[in-house]
Coordinates of C-alpha atoms and ligand atoms in Angstrom, one line a residue:
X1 CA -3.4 0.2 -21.9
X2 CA -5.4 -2.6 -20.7
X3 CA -5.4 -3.8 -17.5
X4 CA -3.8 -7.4 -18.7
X5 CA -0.9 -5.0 -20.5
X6 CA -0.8 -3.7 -16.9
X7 CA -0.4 -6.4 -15.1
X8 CA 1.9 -8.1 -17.4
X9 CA 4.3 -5.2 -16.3
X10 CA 5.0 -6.8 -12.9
X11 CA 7.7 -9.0 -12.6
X12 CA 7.4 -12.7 -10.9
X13 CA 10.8 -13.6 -9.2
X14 CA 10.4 -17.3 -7.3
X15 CA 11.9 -17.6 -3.9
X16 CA 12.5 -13.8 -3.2
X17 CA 13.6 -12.8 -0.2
X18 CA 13.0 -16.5 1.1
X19 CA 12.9 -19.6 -0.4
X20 CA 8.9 -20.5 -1.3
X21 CA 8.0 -17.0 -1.5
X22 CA 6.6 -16.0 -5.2
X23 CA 8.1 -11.8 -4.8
X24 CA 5.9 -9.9 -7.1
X25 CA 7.8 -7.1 -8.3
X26 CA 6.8 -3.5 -9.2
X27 CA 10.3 -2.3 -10.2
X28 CA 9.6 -3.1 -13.7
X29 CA 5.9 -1.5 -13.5
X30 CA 7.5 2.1 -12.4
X31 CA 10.5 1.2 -15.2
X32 CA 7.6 1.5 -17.5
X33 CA 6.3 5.4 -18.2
X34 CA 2.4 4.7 -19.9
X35 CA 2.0 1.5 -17.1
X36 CA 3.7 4.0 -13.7
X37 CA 0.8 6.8 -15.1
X38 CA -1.8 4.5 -15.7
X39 CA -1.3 3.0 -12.7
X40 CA -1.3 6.5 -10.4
X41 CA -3.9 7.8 -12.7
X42 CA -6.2 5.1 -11.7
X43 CA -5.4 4.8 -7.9
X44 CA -6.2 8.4 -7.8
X45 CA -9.4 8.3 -9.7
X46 CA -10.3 5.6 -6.8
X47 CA -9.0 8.0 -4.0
X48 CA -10.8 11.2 -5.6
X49 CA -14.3 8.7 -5.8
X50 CA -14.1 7.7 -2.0
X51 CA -13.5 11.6 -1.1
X52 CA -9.9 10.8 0.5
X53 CA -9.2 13.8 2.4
X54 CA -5.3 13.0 2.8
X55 CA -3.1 10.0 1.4
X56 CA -1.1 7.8 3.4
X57 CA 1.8 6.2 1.9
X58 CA 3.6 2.9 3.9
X59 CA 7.5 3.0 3.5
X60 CA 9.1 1.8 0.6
X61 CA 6.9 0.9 -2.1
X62 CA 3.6 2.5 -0.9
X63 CA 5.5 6.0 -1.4
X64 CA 5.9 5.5 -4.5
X65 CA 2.6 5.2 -5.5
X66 CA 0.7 7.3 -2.7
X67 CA 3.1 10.7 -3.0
X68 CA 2.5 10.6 -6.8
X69 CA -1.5 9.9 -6.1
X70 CA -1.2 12.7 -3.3
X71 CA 0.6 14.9 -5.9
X72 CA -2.0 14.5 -8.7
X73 CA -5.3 15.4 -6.4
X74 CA -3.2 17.9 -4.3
X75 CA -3.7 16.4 -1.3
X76 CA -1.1 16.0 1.7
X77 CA 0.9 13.1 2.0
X78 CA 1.5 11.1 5.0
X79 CA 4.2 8.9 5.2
X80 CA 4.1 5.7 7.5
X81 CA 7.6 4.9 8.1
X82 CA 10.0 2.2 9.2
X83 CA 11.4 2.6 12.5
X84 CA 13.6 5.5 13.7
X85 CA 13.2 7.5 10.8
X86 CA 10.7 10.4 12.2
X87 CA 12.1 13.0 13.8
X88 CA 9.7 13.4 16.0
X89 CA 7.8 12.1 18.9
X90 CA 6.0 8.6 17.4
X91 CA 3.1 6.4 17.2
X92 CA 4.3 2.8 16.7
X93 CA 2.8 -0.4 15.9
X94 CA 4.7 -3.8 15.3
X95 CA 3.2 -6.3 12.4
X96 CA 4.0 -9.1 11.1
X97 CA 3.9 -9.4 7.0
X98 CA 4.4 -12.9 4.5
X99 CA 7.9 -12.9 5.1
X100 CA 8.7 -11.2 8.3
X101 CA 7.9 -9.0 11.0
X102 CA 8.7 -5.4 11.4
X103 CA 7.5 -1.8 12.7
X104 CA 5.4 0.8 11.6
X105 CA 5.8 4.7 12.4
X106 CA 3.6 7.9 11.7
X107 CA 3.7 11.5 13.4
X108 CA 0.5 11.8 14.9
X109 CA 0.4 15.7 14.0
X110 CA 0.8 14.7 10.4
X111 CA -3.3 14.1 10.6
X112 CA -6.6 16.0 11.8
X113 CA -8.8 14.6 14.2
X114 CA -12.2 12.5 11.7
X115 CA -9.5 13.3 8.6
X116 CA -10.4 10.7 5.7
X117 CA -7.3 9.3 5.5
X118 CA -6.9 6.9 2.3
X119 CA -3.8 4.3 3.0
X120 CA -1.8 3.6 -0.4
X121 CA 0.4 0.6 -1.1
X122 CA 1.6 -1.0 -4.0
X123 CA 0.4 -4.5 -2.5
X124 CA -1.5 -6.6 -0.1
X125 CA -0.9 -10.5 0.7
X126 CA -1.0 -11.0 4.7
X127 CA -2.3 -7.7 5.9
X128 CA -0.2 -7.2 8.8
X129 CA 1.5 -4.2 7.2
X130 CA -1.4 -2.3 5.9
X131 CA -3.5 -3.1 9.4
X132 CA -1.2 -1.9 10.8
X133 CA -1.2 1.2 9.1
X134 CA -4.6 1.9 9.4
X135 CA -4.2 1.2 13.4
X136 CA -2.2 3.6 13.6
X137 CA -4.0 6.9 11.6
X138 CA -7.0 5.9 13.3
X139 CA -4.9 6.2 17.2
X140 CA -4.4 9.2 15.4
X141 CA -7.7 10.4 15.3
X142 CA -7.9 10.5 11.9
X143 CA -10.4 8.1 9.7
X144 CA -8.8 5.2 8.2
X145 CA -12.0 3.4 6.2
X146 CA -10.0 2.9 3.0
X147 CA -7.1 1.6 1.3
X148 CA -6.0 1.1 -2.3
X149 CA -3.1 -1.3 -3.4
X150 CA -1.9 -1.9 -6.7
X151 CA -2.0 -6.0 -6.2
X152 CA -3.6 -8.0 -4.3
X153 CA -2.6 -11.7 -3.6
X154 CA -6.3 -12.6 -2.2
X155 CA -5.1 -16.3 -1.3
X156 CA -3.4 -14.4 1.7
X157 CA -6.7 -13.3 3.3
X158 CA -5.3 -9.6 3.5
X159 CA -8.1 -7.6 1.6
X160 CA -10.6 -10.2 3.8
X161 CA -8.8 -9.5 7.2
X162 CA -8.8 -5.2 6.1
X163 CA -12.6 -5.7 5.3
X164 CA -13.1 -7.1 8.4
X165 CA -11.8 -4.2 10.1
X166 CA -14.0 -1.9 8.8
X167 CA -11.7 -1.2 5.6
X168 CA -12.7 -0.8 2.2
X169 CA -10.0 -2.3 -0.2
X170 CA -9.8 -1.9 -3.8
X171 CA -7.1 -3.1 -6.0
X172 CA -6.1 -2.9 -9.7
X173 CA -5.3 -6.5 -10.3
X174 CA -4.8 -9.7 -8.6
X175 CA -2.8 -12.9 -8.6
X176 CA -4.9 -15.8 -7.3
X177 CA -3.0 -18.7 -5.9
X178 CA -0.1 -15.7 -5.2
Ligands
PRP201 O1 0.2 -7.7 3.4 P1 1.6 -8.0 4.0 O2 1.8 -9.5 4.3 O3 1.8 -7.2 5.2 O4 2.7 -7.6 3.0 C1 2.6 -6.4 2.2 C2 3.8 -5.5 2.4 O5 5.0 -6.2 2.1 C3 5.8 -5.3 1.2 O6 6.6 -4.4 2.0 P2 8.1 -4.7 2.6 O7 7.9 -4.8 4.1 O8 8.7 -5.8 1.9 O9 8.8 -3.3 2.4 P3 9.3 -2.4 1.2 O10 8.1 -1.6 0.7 O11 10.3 -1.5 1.9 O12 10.0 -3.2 0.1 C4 4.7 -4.5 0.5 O13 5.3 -3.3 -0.1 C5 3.7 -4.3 1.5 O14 4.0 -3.1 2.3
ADE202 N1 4.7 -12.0 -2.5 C1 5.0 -10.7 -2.3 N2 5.6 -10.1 -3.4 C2 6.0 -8.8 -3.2 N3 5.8 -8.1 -2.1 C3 5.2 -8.7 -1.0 N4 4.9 -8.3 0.2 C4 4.4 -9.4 0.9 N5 4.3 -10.4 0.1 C5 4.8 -10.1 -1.1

């Protein structure tokens, strides 16, 4: 599969969830069996190259694609989660994302102290969500230098802003002009 075939697999839905918002959707990306294995295959050749030590996954859509990266290398899986789902003591972090604001969780025993901690989502526009993310492994005491997302909507500055905290990003395709 090419990586044009790829990308034609996401679905564009205008004014999703607000109006002037351009949703880029990888429901039908998953829906699709070669595409959902291409796509894990190569996010986890990427996290195997940069020697990720653990893969963390940002709650909804970055599970997806990190537990099935984390599952093919045999590495752990951590999940950053929405808010009040850990049953645990927390680490917390609020963000703010294209269209909205929200909280970020992670159980700081779910990492080692100078881990290599790769941070997996299935896309970057703003950020907010996976700076946040990266904040919080690295309060964690784990290393947080790299994070791989399936798209990247590089008009939002979110791959930029991630660089310029010491992040390397990689993504398998982008949508200039998001
Ligand atoms: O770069 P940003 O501007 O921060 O936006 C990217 C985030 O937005 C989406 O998550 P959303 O909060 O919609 O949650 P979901 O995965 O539960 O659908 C997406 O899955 C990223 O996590
Ligand atoms: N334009 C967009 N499409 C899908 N998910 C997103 N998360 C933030 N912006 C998004």
């Amino acid at each position: 599969m090419t990586q044009d075939e790829l990308k034609a697999l996401v679905r564009t839905v205008p004014d999703f969830p607000h109006a002037g918002i351009l949703f880029r959707d990888v429901t039908t990306l998953i829906g699709h069996g070669e595409g959902f294995a291409v796509a894990v295959t190569l996010l986890a050749q990427q996290a195997a190259a940069i020697g990720a030590e653990a893969v963390a996954g940002i709650e909804a859509r970055g599970f997806i694609f990190g537990a099935a990266v984390a599952a093919r290398l045999g590495l752990p899986f951590v999940p950053v989660r929405k808010p009040g789902k850990l049953p645990v003591p927390v680490l917390a972090l609020d963000y703010a994302l294209e269209y909205g604001t929200g909280t970020l969780e992670v159980d700081p025993g779910a990492v080692h102290a100078g881990q290599q901690v790769v941070v997996i989502d299935d896309l970057v526009a703003t950020g907010g969500t996976a700076l946040a993310a990266v904040e919080l492994l690295r309060k964690a005491t784990a290393r947080a230098d790299h994070a791989l997302f399936l798209i990247d909507l590089p008009d939002l500055g979110g791959a930029d802003r991630l660089r310029g905290a010491g992040v390397a990003v990689q993504s398998l395709m982008d949508f200039p002009g998001h």
